[in-house]
Amino acid sequence: MAEPVVPPPKSPDSTSQVMSAPEAGRLMHFWSVRLPRVLDRWTPRLADSFADGAWLAGWRFMGLVPLLWLAVGCLTPWLWPGMQNIYSESLIFLALVIGMSIVSGTWATMLFLGYSLGDFLATRQYVSTHVRSMGFPALEIGWLAGHFLAYLLLALLVIRIPQLAKDLADGSLRPSERASPGVLRALRYGAIYAGLVFLWCQSMIVLIRPVFTWRNDIPTVAAVHQVQVEWPWLVGIAFVLAVARVMSEEARIRRSRFSPLVVELQGQRWEARVSRDPRSRSTPGLVRIVLGAGLITLILAGTYEQWTDAIAVFLVVAVLGAWRAGRLGKFPQRWISLMDKIPMWVRLMLAMLIGFVVSYAIQSPGWNRDNSFRPGMISALVTLALVHIAFPLTRREKQTEAT
Amino acid sequence: MNLNKIWVLRIGLLFILFIFGPPLLFADNCSAPSDCFPTLTAAAVAAAAAGAFAGGLVVDLYRDWRRSQHPTEDEMLEDSANASVAD
């Protein structure tokens, strides 16, 4: 393993306190710089998630902790009390995952990878011994595919939400405000993080259903109860830990004796990020729209009753994506300018609130009469369209699209 | 077709899920939505949250792809600003 280049200490006082990267642990350099550099080509967001734990560098054995979480995750499906089918059945495990994803992306990602691997093996073992079906698609595939969808939803909580929270929190700041007092930044980040966890919990009530319905089963009460009823705990934990993370990271970078090491690791990661090879990610615009629509169609599978629902969602999302990209008309310039002035998190919240009102109106007539989930699916699509309207293609994005 | 293209791999992975995924087994096992949701408000919140979450994800995804393919000068400066805050 190549040794990282340690910059010379800036002041003589720090010389005796600074621990070089190799001394502090080659493993931390591996998690924060080397591994993300390898992953950058394929999954930049996963790479960023791995690099997120750099702020903990310096403490003893810190480089080994991700391996511990990998082992915990791997054993969870077999040993975790109360988890019969899927992770959402355990409130404590959900709290652990949320906590890990806030404290260190490296830990959370390893916990996620360990859980996915362990759960896949456990499910496969169960399916091979207990499930027998004829025809296509076989019930065995239903079991595994449902669990794959659940891993995707967990990945959103572990990898995407921390990054989205950071984007939304930073997106509402001017460059000068980014150096504002840590408490305010921490509170803003905490509130946005908690809001996203709330969104995830509420959407999981519907989105986790394929784990059961794809194997011709009924969702267990436990699988939904934690996110539907106990969500205030998860949201509260997310808020407290997100605030604590921002404050602790700031304190560590400003005052800790490991500050030079942390800054060095983060600097190396930043250099790798800005020098990502653009050619490796050259995905045609149309393919991007199709991929995005396909992903959302898969994620919203919990709201479908028939194949036609999936096709309808795919088409609607693809049309919305094409419209947003300017391939099917354009947003009025005044609207784009107006939206540009409103912070992203406010726009998301407004879309959600209006979506809620529309959803209430759509679902109200058939409530307690129909046994269809279709009004829920239509409501979700309306809210999705509102998000597209609230996030038009900005001038900057247009410029990059044109290049 | 150049199979080394990253998007070919991505779209392939996605469609493997579709091909082997069991949408044919879509089954609504809630006898009525009220079995799944205690109130109409809860059902409306869940549906809106699912839509907002999915919408936020896909819009972020499109932005992310554009940004990663064409990092503009503005964004480089933005990254520098973030890095200097860290300093």
Tab-separated table of C-alpha atoms in Angstrom:
chain	number	residue	atom	x	y	z
A	1	MET	CA	0.000	0.000	0.000
A	2	ALA	CA	1.422	3.362	-0.992
A	3	GLU	CA	2.048	5.703	1.861
A	4	PRO	CA	0.062	8.920	1.802
A	5	VAL	CA	2.023	12.094	1.435
A	6	VAL	CA	1.938	13.945	4.727
A	7	PRO	CA	2.338	17.699	4.319
A	8	PRO	CA	4.948	19.346	6.529
A	9	PRO	CA	3.486	20.706	9.781
A	10	LYS	CA	2.557	24.367	9.573
A	11	SER	CA	3.793	25.329	13.010
A	12	PRO	CA	6.607	23.930	15.114
A	13	ASP	CA	4.205	23.526	18.050
A	14	SER	CA	2.224	20.897	16.306
A	15	THR	CA	5.176	18.760	15.314
A	16	SER	CA	5.189	16.577	18.370
A	17	GLN	CA	1.411	16.215	18.359
A	18	VAL	CA	0.812	15.404	14.736
A	19	MET	CA	0.544	11.759	13.916
A	20	SER	CA	1.311	10.934	10.317
A	21	ALA	CA	-1.176	8.968	8.303
A	22	PRO	CA	0.834	5.729	8.387
A	23	GLU	CA	1.285	5.995	12.138
A	24	ALA	CA	-2.354	6.699	12.743
A	25	GLY	CA	-3.257	3.627	10.768
A	26	ARG	CA	-2.948	2.674	7.190
A	27	LEU	CA	-6.456	1.334	7.409
A	28	MET	CA	-7.915	4.824	7.908
A	29	HIS	CA	-6.107	5.946	4.792
A	30	PHE	CA	-7.497	2.908	3.009
A	31	TRP	CA	-11.112	3.621	4.059
A	32	SER	CA	-10.951	7.362	3.477
A	33	VAL	CA	-8.805	7.722	0.355
A	34	ARG	CA	-7.732	4.548	-1.382
A	35	LEU	CA	-10.996	2.608	-1.422
A	36	PRO	CA	-13.100	5.648	-2.419
A	37	ARG	CA	-10.634	6.329	-5.228
A	38	VAL	CA	-11.233	2.815	-6.573
A	39	LEU	CA	-15.007	3.098	-6.186
A	40	ASP	CA	-15.203	6.548	-7.766
A	41	ARG	CA	-15.336	5.109	-11.254
A	42	TRP	CA	-18.331	2.915	-10.556
A	43	THR	CA	-20.296	4.382	-7.685
A	44	PRO	CA	-19.196	7.899	-6.728
A	45	ARG	CA	-21.836	8.210	-4.012
A	46	LEU	CA	-20.733	4.995	-2.335
A	47	ALA	CA	-17.164	6.268	-2.559
A	48	ASP	CA	-18.164	9.504	-0.841
A	49	SER	CA	-19.928	7.521	1.831
A	50	PHE	CA	-16.798	5.491	2.588
A	51	ALA	CA	-14.720	8.664	2.774
A	52	ASP	CA	-17.133	10.244	5.235
A	53	GLY	CA	-15.476	8.615	8.245
A	54	ALA	CA	-12.169	10.450	7.758
A	55	TRP	CA	-13.015	12.907	10.520
A	56	LEU	CA	-12.552	10.111	13.081
A	57	ALA	CA	-8.965	9.454	12.015
A	58	GLY	CA	-6.325	9.425	14.682
A	59	TRP	CA	-7.990	7.439	17.402
A	60	ARG	CA	-6.547	4.048	18.071
A	61	PHE	CA	-8.057	1.052	16.291
A	62	MET	CA	-10.426	3.370	14.411
A	63	GLY	CA	-9.404	1.707	11.161
A	64	LEU	CA	-10.646	-1.642	12.421
A	65	VAL	CA	-14.084	-0.460	13.531
A	66	PRO	CA	-15.638	-0.747	10.027
A	67	LEU	CA	-14.718	-4.434	10.008
A	68	LEU	CA	-16.505	-4.849	13.315
A	69	TRP	CA	-19.660	-3.312	11.842
A	70	LEU	CA	-19.365	-5.549	8.806
A	71	ALA	CA	-19.380	-8.559	11.125
A	72	VAL	CA	-22.300	-7.175	13.152
A	73	GLY	CA	-24.280	-6.573	9.984
A	74	CYS	CA	-23.511	-10.024	8.644
A	75	LEU	CA	-24.696	-11.778	11.801
A	76	THR	CA	-27.742	-9.567	12.297
A	77	PRO	CA	-30.232	-11.583	10.188
A	78	TRP	CA	-29.467	-14.698	12.220
A	79	LEU	CA	-28.957	-13.333	15.711
A	80	TRP	CA	-30.783	-10.021	16.081
A	81	PRO	CA	-33.714	-10.453	18.466
A	82	GLY	CA	-37.114	-9.732	16.972
A	83	MET	CA	-35.957	-9.625	13.360
A	84	GLN	CA	-37.846	-12.405	11.599
A	85	ASN	CA	-38.124	-11.180	8.018
A	86	ILE	CA	-36.517	-7.830	7.405
A	87	TYR	CA	-34.603	-5.045	9.144
A	88	SER	CA	-37.623	-2.774	9.565
A	89	GLU	CA	-38.967	-5.152	12.209
A	90	SER	CA	-36.395	-3.961	14.722
A	91	LEU	CA	-36.560	-0.416	16.049
A	92	ILE	CA	-33.152	-0.728	17.687
A	93	PHE	CA	-31.512	-1.897	14.479
A	94	LEU	CA	-33.073	0.990	12.554
A	95	ALA	CA	-31.849	3.397	15.219
A	96	LEU	CA	-28.393	1.828	14.989
A	97	VAL	CA	-28.310	2.195	11.208
A	98	ILE	CA	-29.440	5.822	11.382
A	99	GLY	CA	-26.904	6.534	14.098
A	100	MET	CA	-24.072	4.922	12.184
A	101	SER	CA	-24.923	6.738	8.976
A	102	ILE	CA	-24.706	10.048	10.820
A	103	VAL	CA	-21.568	9.332	12.820
A	104	SER	CA	-19.545	7.727	10.046
A	105	GLY	CA	-20.461	6.843	6.500
A	106	THR	CA	-17.728	4.198	6.556
A	107	TRP	CA	-19.252	2.391	9.531
A	108	ALA	CA	-22.776	2.635	8.171
A	109	THR	CA	-21.795	1.403	4.733
A	110	MET	CA	-19.986	-1.586	6.180
A	111	LEU	CA	-22.938	-2.335	8.439
A	112	PHE	CA	-25.203	-2.112	5.398
A	113	LEU	CA	-22.974	-4.330	3.262
A	114	GLY	CA	-22.667	-6.851	6.084
A	115	TYR	CA	-26.419	-6.891	6.647
A	116	SER	CA	-27.164	-7.271	2.933
A	117	LEU	CA	-24.735	-10.151	2.594
A	118	GLY	CA	-25.940	-11.885	5.749
A	119	ASP	CA	-29.594	-11.395	4.913
A	120	PHE	CA	-29.097	-12.642	1.361
A	121	LEU	CA	-27.411	-15.799	2.612
A	122	ALA	CA	-30.026	-16.331	5.327
A	123	THR	CA	-32.893	-15.808	2.863
A	124	ARG	CA	-31.302	-18.086	0.295
A	125	GLN	CA	-30.797	-20.752	2.924
A	126	TYR	CA	-34.431	-20.489	4.029
A	127	VAL	CA	-35.765	-20.452	0.490
A	128	SER	CA	-33.736	-23.465	-0.602
A	129	THR	CA	-35.057	-25.560	2.272
A	130	HIS	CA	-38.614	-24.306	2.733
A	131	VAL	CA	-39.921	-22.828	-0.522
A	132	ARG	CA	-40.950	-24.894	-3.515
A	133	SER	CA	-42.903	-23.478	-6.407
A	134	MET	CA	-43.692	-24.315	-10.002
A	135	GLY	CA	-43.778	-22.070	-13.043
A	136	PHE	CA	-42.330	-18.664	-13.750
A	137	PRO	CA	-41.666	-16.425	-12.033
A	138	ALA	CA	-40.791	-18.830	-9.297
A	139	LEU	CA	-41.671	-17.934	-5.753
A	140	GLU	CA	-38.003	-18.310	-4.847
A	141	ILE	CA	-37.179	-15.358	-7.076
A	142	GLY	CA	-39.953	-13.363	-5.436
A	143	TRP	CA	-38.353	-13.921	-2.055
A	144	LEU	CA	-34.913	-12.793	-3.153
A	145	ALA	CA	-36.063	-9.877	-5.316
A	146	GLY	CA	-38.178	-8.510	-2.464
A	147	HIS	CA	-35.149	-8.566	-0.218
A	148	PHE	CA	-33.025	-6.870	-2.887
A	149	LEU	CA	-35.550	-4.061	-2.994
A	150	ALA	CA	-35.318	-3.809	0.795
A	151	TYR	CA	-31.519	-3.476	0.530
A	152	LEU	CA	-32.021	-0.687	-1.985
A	153	LEU	CA	-34.301	1.130	0.450
A	154	LEU	CA	-31.776	0.629	3.243
A	155	ALA	CA	-29.013	1.952	0.993
A	156	LEU	CA	-31.026	5.123	0.533
A	157	LEU	CA	-31.123	5.576	4.303
A	158	VAL	CA	-27.444	4.754	4.757
A	159	ILE	CA	-25.818	6.377	1.743
A	160	ARG	CA	-28.183	8.803	0.084
A	161	ILE	CA	-29.922	10.536	2.987
A	162	PRO	CA	-26.722	11.766	4.698
A	163	GLN	CA	-25.512	13.225	1.400
A	164	LEU	CA	-28.899	14.663	0.500
A	165	ALA	CA	-29.130	16.258	3.959
A	166	LYS	CA	-25.722	17.838	3.461
A	167	ASP	CA	-26.676	19.087	-0.006
A	168	LEU	CA	-29.947	20.523	1.244
A	169	ALA	CA	-28.328	22.128	4.293
A	170	ASP	CA	-25.411	23.592	2.342
A	171	GLY	CA	-27.559	24.492	-0.638
A	172	SER	CA	-29.432	27.056	1.425
A	173	LEU	CA	-26.217	28.810	2.418
A	174	ARG	CA	-24.213	31.469	0.662
A	175	PRO	CA	-20.452	30.775	0.603
A	176	SER	CA	-19.919	33.463	3.253
A	177	GLU	CA	-22.509	31.834	5.514
A	178	ARG	CA	-20.730	28.495	5.411
A	179	ALA	CA	-18.351	29.825	8.025
A	180	SER	CA	-21.307	30.795	10.275
A	181	PRO	CA	-21.406	29.648	13.917
A	182	GLY	CA	-21.360	25.897	14.183
A	183	VAL	CA	-24.464	25.735	16.346
A	184	LEU	CA	-26.668	27.241	13.668
A	185	ARG	CA	-25.230	25.028	10.962
A	186	ALA	CA	-25.596	22.020	13.214
A	187	LEU	CA	-29.224	22.808	14.012
A	188	ARG	CA	-30.039	23.330	10.350
A	189	TYR	CA	-28.359	20.064	9.378
A	190	GLY	CA	-30.088	18.250	12.247
A	191	ALA	CA	-33.527	19.552	11.289
A	192	ILE	CA	-33.080	18.657	7.622
A	193	TYR	CA	-31.706	15.216	8.490
A	194	ALA	CA	-34.611	14.554	10.843
A	195	GLY	CA	-37.043	15.644	8.132
A	196	LEU	CA	-35.533	13.236	5.633
A	197	VAL	CA	-35.659	10.387	8.152
A	198	PHE	CA	-39.332	11.214	8.705
A	199	LEU	CA	-39.905	11.038	4.942
A	200	TRP	CA	-38.076	7.724	4.758
A	201	CYS	CA	-40.077	6.261	7.663
A	202	GLN	CA	-43.417	7.306	6.208
A	203	SER	CA	-42.602	6.113	2.726
A	204	MET	CA	-41.312	2.787	4.053
A	205	ILE	CA	-44.830	1.885	5.199
A	206	VAL	CA	-45.692	1.485	1.545
A	207	LEU	CA	-42.344	0.793	-0.073
A	208	ILE	CA	-41.379	-2.191	2.079
A	209	ARG	CA	-44.477	-4.133	1.004
A	210	PRO	CA	-42.847	-5.989	-1.943
A	211	VAL	CA	-40.668	-7.912	0.526
A	212	PHE	CA	-43.889	-9.698	1.425
A	213	THR	CA	-46.224	-9.246	-1.512
A	214	TRP	CA	-43.666	-10.546	-4.019
A	215	ARG	CA	-43.722	-13.846	-2.213
A	216	ASN	CA	-47.525	-13.865	-1.968
A	217	ASP	CA	-47.498	-13.015	1.695
A	218	ILE	CA	-48.921	-10.326	3.946
A	219	PRO	CA	-46.628	-7.639	5.432
A	220	THR	CA	-46.099	-8.361	9.100
A	221	VAL	CA	-47.283	-5.842	11.653
A	222	ALA	CA	-43.741	-5.587	13.047
A	223	ALA	CA	-42.282	-4.696	9.648
A	224	VAL	CA	-44.476	-1.632	9.410
A	225	HIS	CA	-45.091	-0.788	13.076
A	226	GLN	CA	-41.600	0.596	13.745
A	227	VAL	CA	-41.711	3.128	10.921
A	228	GLN	CA	-45.409	3.888	11.191
A	229	VAL	CA	-45.779	4.249	14.962
A	230	GLU	CA	-42.322	4.487	16.504
A	231	TRP	CA	-40.918	6.950	13.970
A	232	PRO	CA	-40.629	9.828	16.496
A	233	TRP	CA	-37.812	7.905	18.170
A	234	LEU	CA	-35.930	7.540	14.916
A	235	VAL	CA	-36.489	11.151	13.928
A	236	GLY	CA	-35.410	12.336	17.389
A	237	ILE	CA	-32.268	10.220	17.307
A	238	ALA	CA	-31.452	11.532	13.836
A	239	PHE	CA	-31.839	15.144	14.971
A	240	VAL	CA	-29.707	14.793	18.111
A	241	LEU	CA	-26.939	12.820	16.435
A	242	ALA	CA	-26.810	15.021	13.341
A	243	VAL	CA	-26.382	18.116	15.526
A	244	ALA	CA	-23.754	16.301	17.584
A	245	ARG	CA	-21.909	15.189	14.453
A	246	VAL	CA	-21.534	18.692	13.047
A	247	MET	CA	-20.426	20.100	16.410
A	248	SER	CA	-17.995	17.254	17.093
A	249	GLU	CA	-16.470	17.330	13.629
A	250	GLU	CA	-15.974	21.054	13.851
A	251	ALA	CA	-14.416	20.780	17.299
A	252	ARG	CA	-12.162	17.966	16.140
A	253	ILE	CA	-10.952	19.883	13.112
A	254	ARG	CA	-10.385	23.085	15.066
A	255	ARG	CA	-8.967	21.858	18.338
A	256	SER	CA	-7.966	18.217	18.261
A	257	ARG	CA	-4.348	17.159	17.992
A	258	PHE	CA	-5.420	14.906	15.138
A	259	SER	CA	-6.695	17.858	13.146
A	260	PRO	CA	-3.793	17.891	10.631
A	261	LEU	CA	-4.332	14.209	9.928
A	262	VAL	CA	-8.073	14.652	9.397
A	263	VAL	CA	-7.546	17.676	7.161
A	264	GLU	CA	-4.919	15.787	5.206
A	265	LEU	CA	-7.185	12.780	4.606
A	266	GLN	CA	-10.121	14.989	3.658
A	267	GLY	CA	-7.845	16.997	1.381
A	268	GLN	CA	-6.602	13.905	-0.400
A	269	ARG	CA	-10.160	12.756	-0.872
A	270	TRP	CA	-11.196	16.143	-2.216
A	271	GLU	CA	-8.350	16.086	-4.729
A	272	ALA	CA	-9.481	12.653	-5.905
A	273	ARG	CA	-13.062	13.884	-6.248
A	274	VAL	CA	-12.284	16.895	-8.409
A	275	SER	CA	-10.049	14.810	-10.660
A	276	ARG	CA	-12.656	12.109	-11.316
A	277	ASP	CA	-12.402	11.016	-14.898
A	278	PRO	CA	-15.441	12.527	-16.643
A	279	ARG	CA	-15.221	10.065	-19.523
A	280	SER	CA	-15.940	7.137	-17.256
A	281	ARG	CA	-19.336	8.569	-16.379
A	282	SER	CA	-20.455	9.635	-19.808
A	283	THR	CA	-24.024	8.405	-19.721
A	284	PRO	CA	-26.262	9.640	-22.561
A	285	GLY	CA	-29.091	11.929	-21.425
A	286	LEU	CA	-31.826	9.604	-22.632
A	287	VAL	CA	-30.283	6.672	-20.801
A	288	ARG	CA	-30.186	8.765	-17.635
A	289	ILE	CA	-33.899	9.442	-17.935
A	290	VAL	CA	-34.673	5.777	-18.561
A	291	LEU	CA	-32.458	4.692	-15.670
A	292	GLY	CA	-34.022	7.207	-13.302
A	293	ALA	CA	-37.523	6.153	-14.332
A	294	GLY	CA	-36.608	2.478	-13.952
A	295	LEU	CA	-35.208	3.040	-10.488
A	296	ILE	CA	-38.278	4.931	-9.306
A	297	THR	CA	-40.576	2.320	-10.839
A	298	LEU	CA	-38.794	-0.300	-8.806
A	299	ILE	CA	-38.836	1.745	-5.606
A	300	LEU	CA	-42.562	2.480	-5.854
A	301	ALA	CA	-43.376	-1.209	-6.434
A	302	GLY	CA	-45.104	-1.370	-3.059
A	303	THR	CA	-47.987	0.644	-4.455
A	304	TYR	CA	-48.730	-1.560	-7.482
A	305	GLU	CA	-51.470	-4.073	-7.996
A	306	GLN	CA	-50.858	-5.007	-11.600
A	307	TRP	CA	-48.217	-4.799	-14.294
A	308	THR	CA	-50.019	-1.846	-15.833
A	309	ASP	CA	-49.346	0.190	-12.699
A	310	ALA	CA	-45.614	-0.336	-13.079
A	311	ILE	CA	-45.760	0.628	-16.760
A	312	ALA	CA	-47.801	3.731	-15.957
A	313	VAL	CA	-45.350	4.845	-13.280
A	314	PHE	CA	-42.406	4.239	-15.589
A	315	LEU	CA	-43.968	6.315	-18.344
A	316	VAL	CA	-44.982	9.161	-16.052
A	317	VAL	CA	-41.555	9.378	-14.425
A	318	ALA	CA	-39.802	9.174	-17.806
A	319	VAL	CA	-41.996	11.939	-19.233
A	320	LEU	CA	-41.369	14.099	-16.150
A	321	GLY	CA	-37.640	13.494	-16.463
A	322	ALA	CA	-37.659	14.357	-20.166
A	323	TRP	CA	-39.711	17.466	-19.463
A	324	ARG	CA	-37.357	18.588	-16.726
A	325	ALA	CA	-34.398	18.008	-19.034
A	326	GLY	CA	-36.018	20.325	-21.609
A	327	ARG	CA	-36.719	17.594	-24.143
A	328	LEU	CA	-40.499	18.047	-23.950
A	329	GLY	CA	-40.909	21.772	-23.508
A	330	LYS	CA	-39.474	24.250	-21.073
A	331	PHE	CA	-40.277	25.745	-17.717
A	332	PRO	CA	-41.017	29.504	-17.790
A	333	GLN	CA	-37.864	31.465	-17.010
A	334	ARG	CA	-39.625	33.410	-14.261
A	335	TRP	CA	-40.521	30.184	-12.502
A	336	ILE	CA	-36.929	28.962	-12.682
A	337	SER	CA	-35.660	32.253	-11.269
A	338	LEU	CA	-38.227	32.133	-8.476
A	339	MET	CA	-37.347	28.559	-7.539
A	340	ASP	CA	-33.659	29.418	-7.600
A	341	LYS	CA	-34.265	31.900	-4.792
A	342	ILE	CA	-36.021	29.427	-2.502
A	343	PRO	CA	-33.819	27.047	-0.483
A	344	MET	CA	-34.020	23.464	-1.669
A	345	TRP	CA	-35.283	22.077	1.629
A	346	VAL	CA	-38.136	24.590	1.656
A	347	ARG	CA	-39.131	23.539	-1.868
A	348	LEU	CA	-39.076	19.872	-0.906
A	349	MET	CA	-41.202	20.583	2.160
A	350	LEU	CA	-43.719	22.597	0.134
A	351	ALA	CA	-43.990	19.840	-2.461
A	352	MET	CA	-44.599	17.344	0.328
A	353	LEU	CA	-47.262	19.520	1.983
A	354	ILE	CA	-49.145	20.178	-1.244
A	355	GLY	CA	-48.747	16.503	-2.101
A	356	PHE	CA	-50.297	15.600	1.239
A	357	VAL	CA	-53.341	17.781	0.618
A	358	VAL	CA	-53.805	16.341	-2.884
A	359	SER	CA	-53.232	12.837	-1.565
A	360	TYR	CA	-55.882	13.337	1.094
A	361	ALA	CA	-58.351	14.488	-1.543
A	362	ILE	CA	-57.545	11.566	-3.854
A	363	GLN	CA	-57.777	8.873	-1.195
A	364	SER	CA	-60.747	10.287	0.656
A	365	PRO	CA	-63.603	9.104	-1.635
A	366	GLY	CA	-62.625	5.444	-1.552
A	367	TRP	CA	-61.494	5.296	2.050
A	368	ASN	CA	-62.991	2.326	3.928
A	369	ARG	CA	-64.702	1.153	0.730
A	370	ASP	CA	-62.080	0.191	-1.837
A	371	ASN	CA	-59.318	-2.264	-1.196
A	372	SER	CA	-57.130	-0.691	-3.824
A	373	PHE	CA	-53.725	0.878	-3.390
A	374	ARG	CA	-54.071	2.700	-6.677
A	375	PRO	CA	-55.140	6.025	-5.099
A	376	GLY	CA	-51.962	5.836	-3.038
A	377	MET	CA	-49.923	5.258	-6.173
A	378	ILE	CA	-51.576	8.178	-7.948
A	379	SER	CA	-50.968	10.375	-4.898
A	380	ALA	CA	-47.305	9.427	-4.861
A	381	LEU	CA	-47.038	10.255	-8.560
A	382	VAL	CA	-48.673	13.648	-8.055
A	383	THR	CA	-46.191	14.473	-5.293
A	384	LEU	CA	-43.365	13.269	-7.504
A	385	ALA	CA	-44.560	15.618	-10.252
A	386	LEU	CA	-44.705	18.462	-7.721
A	387	VAL	CA	-41.083	17.803	-6.791
A	388	HIS	CA	-40.135	18.015	-10.475
A	389	ILE	CA	-41.966	21.338	-10.747
A	390	ALA	CA	-40.262	22.643	-7.612
A	391	PHE	CA	-36.844	21.625	-8.916
A	392	PRO	CA	-36.655	22.827	-12.510
A	393	LEU	CA	-33.453	22.616	-14.449
A	394	THR	CA	-31.368	25.536	-13.214
A	395	ARG	CA	-29.354	27.836	-15.443
A	396	ARG	CA	-26.164	26.190	-14.277
A	397	GLU	CA	-27.479	22.727	-15.037
A	398	LYS	CA	-28.592	23.910	-18.468
A	399	GLN	CA	-25.139	25.228	-19.203
A	400	THR	CA	-23.574	21.924	-18.297
A	401	GLU	CA	-26.204	20.066	-20.319
A	402	ALA	CA	-25.316	22.136	-23.345
A	403	THR	CA	-21.600	21.423	-23.093
B	1	MET	CA	-21.866	-1.931	-28.382
B	2	ASN	CA	-19.075	-1.047	-26.028
B	3	LEU	CA	-19.755	-3.064	-22.899
B	4	ASN	CA	-17.119	-1.119	-21.019
B	5	LYS	CA	-19.461	1.841	-20.893
B	6	ILE	CA	-20.497	2.357	-17.315
B	7	TRP	CA	-24.094	3.109	-18.231
B	8	VAL	CA	-24.434	-0.193	-20.042
B	9	LEU	CA	-23.474	-1.898	-16.814
B	10	ARG	CA	-25.850	0.237	-14.766
B	11	ILE	CA	-28.816	-0.290	-17.022
B	12	GLY	CA	-27.982	-3.991	-17.195
B	13	LEU	CA	-27.959	-4.310	-13.431
B	14	LEU	CA	-31.248	-2.492	-13.164
B	15	PHE	CA	-32.942	-4.606	-15.768
B	16	ILE	CA	-31.680	-7.815	-14.230
B	17	LEU	CA	-33.825	-6.863	-11.277
B	18	PHE	CA	-36.750	-6.272	-13.590
B	19	ILE	CA	-36.321	-9.458	-15.527
B	20	PHE	CA	-35.900	-11.651	-12.531
B	21	GLY	CA	-37.968	-9.443	-10.299
B	22	PRO	CA	-41.366	-10.813	-9.606
B	23	PRO	CA	-43.748	-8.064	-10.560
B	24	LEU	CA	-46.038	-10.817	-11.782
B	25	LEU	CA	-46.563	-11.613	-8.166
B	26	PHE	CA	-47.960	-8.200	-7.338
B	27	ALA	CA	-50.493	-8.991	-4.726
B	28	ASP	CA	-52.501	-6.617	-2.674
B	29	ASN	CA	-52.925	-8.385	0.589
B	30	CYS	CA	-54.369	-5.490	2.487
B	31	SER	CA	-58.070	-6.232	2.426
B	32	ALA	CA	-58.510	-2.477	2.521
B	33	PRO	CA	-56.063	0.402	2.879
B	34	SER	CA	-57.561	1.097	6.297
B	35	ASP	CA	-56.072	-2.242	7.389
B	36	CYS	CA	-52.655	-0.841	6.638
B	37	PHE	CA	-53.211	2.699	7.824
B	38	PRO	CA	-55.001	3.707	11.008
B	39	THR	CA	-56.398	6.907	9.486
B	40	LEU	CA	-56.849	8.584	6.149
B	41	THR	CA	-54.324	11.204	7.223
B	42	ALA	CA	-51.722	8.493	7.809
B	43	ALA	CA	-52.391	7.030	4.378
B	44	ALA	CA	-52.131	10.455	2.747
B	45	VAL	CA	-48.866	11.210	4.559
B	46	ALA	CA	-47.379	7.861	3.529
B	47	ALA	CA	-48.313	8.300	-0.131
B	48	ALA	CA	-47.077	11.892	-0.237
B	49	ALA	CA	-43.870	10.916	1.550
B	50	ALA	CA	-43.258	8.092	-0.912
B	51	GLY	CA	-43.754	10.505	-3.809
B	52	ALA	CA	-41.597	13.231	-2.279
B	53	PHE	CA	-38.885	10.758	-1.424
B	54	ALA	CA	-38.873	9.215	-4.872
B	55	GLY	CA	-39.057	12.643	-6.519
B	56	GLY	CA	-36.227	14.014	-4.411
B	57	LEU	CA	-34.163	10.963	-5.222
B	58	VAL	CA	-34.625	11.098	-8.974
B	59	VAL	CA	-34.097	14.856	-9.228
B	60	ASP	CA	-30.982	14.542	-7.104
B	61	LEU	CA	-29.867	11.679	-9.306
B	62	TYR	CA	-30.236	13.735	-12.487
B	63	ARG	CA	-28.363	16.646	-10.875
B	64	ASP	CA	-25.688	14.327	-9.641
B	65	TRP	CA	-25.120	12.776	-13.057
B	66	ARG	CA	-24.877	16.146	-14.737
B	67	ARG	CA	-22.523	17.451	-12.085
B	68	SER	CA	-20.272	14.422	-12.260
B	69	GLN	CA	-20.134	14.537	-16.033
B	70	HIS	CA	-19.609	18.245	-16.400
B	71	PRO	CA	-18.135	19.740	-13.248
B	72	THR	CA	-18.448	23.438	-13.905
B	73	GLU	CA	-16.189	26.121	-12.605
B	74	ASP	CA	-18.918	27.202	-10.186
B	75	GLU	CA	-19.073	23.772	-8.659
B	76	MET	CA	-15.332	23.523	-8.357
B	77	LEU	CA	-15.419	26.829	-6.501
B	78	GLU	CA	-18.237	25.502	-4.360
B	79	ASP	CA	-16.118	22.499	-3.453
B	80	SER	CA	-13.188	24.768	-2.680
B	81	ALA	CA	-15.429	26.833	-0.405
B	82	ASN	CA	-16.504	23.691	1.430
B	83	ALA	CA	-12.895	22.626	1.769
B	84	SER	CA	-11.858	26.018	3.112
B	85	VAL	CA	-14.669	25.877	5.698
B	86	ALA	CA	-13.214	22.564	6.776
B	87	ASP	CA	-9.830	24.279	7.147
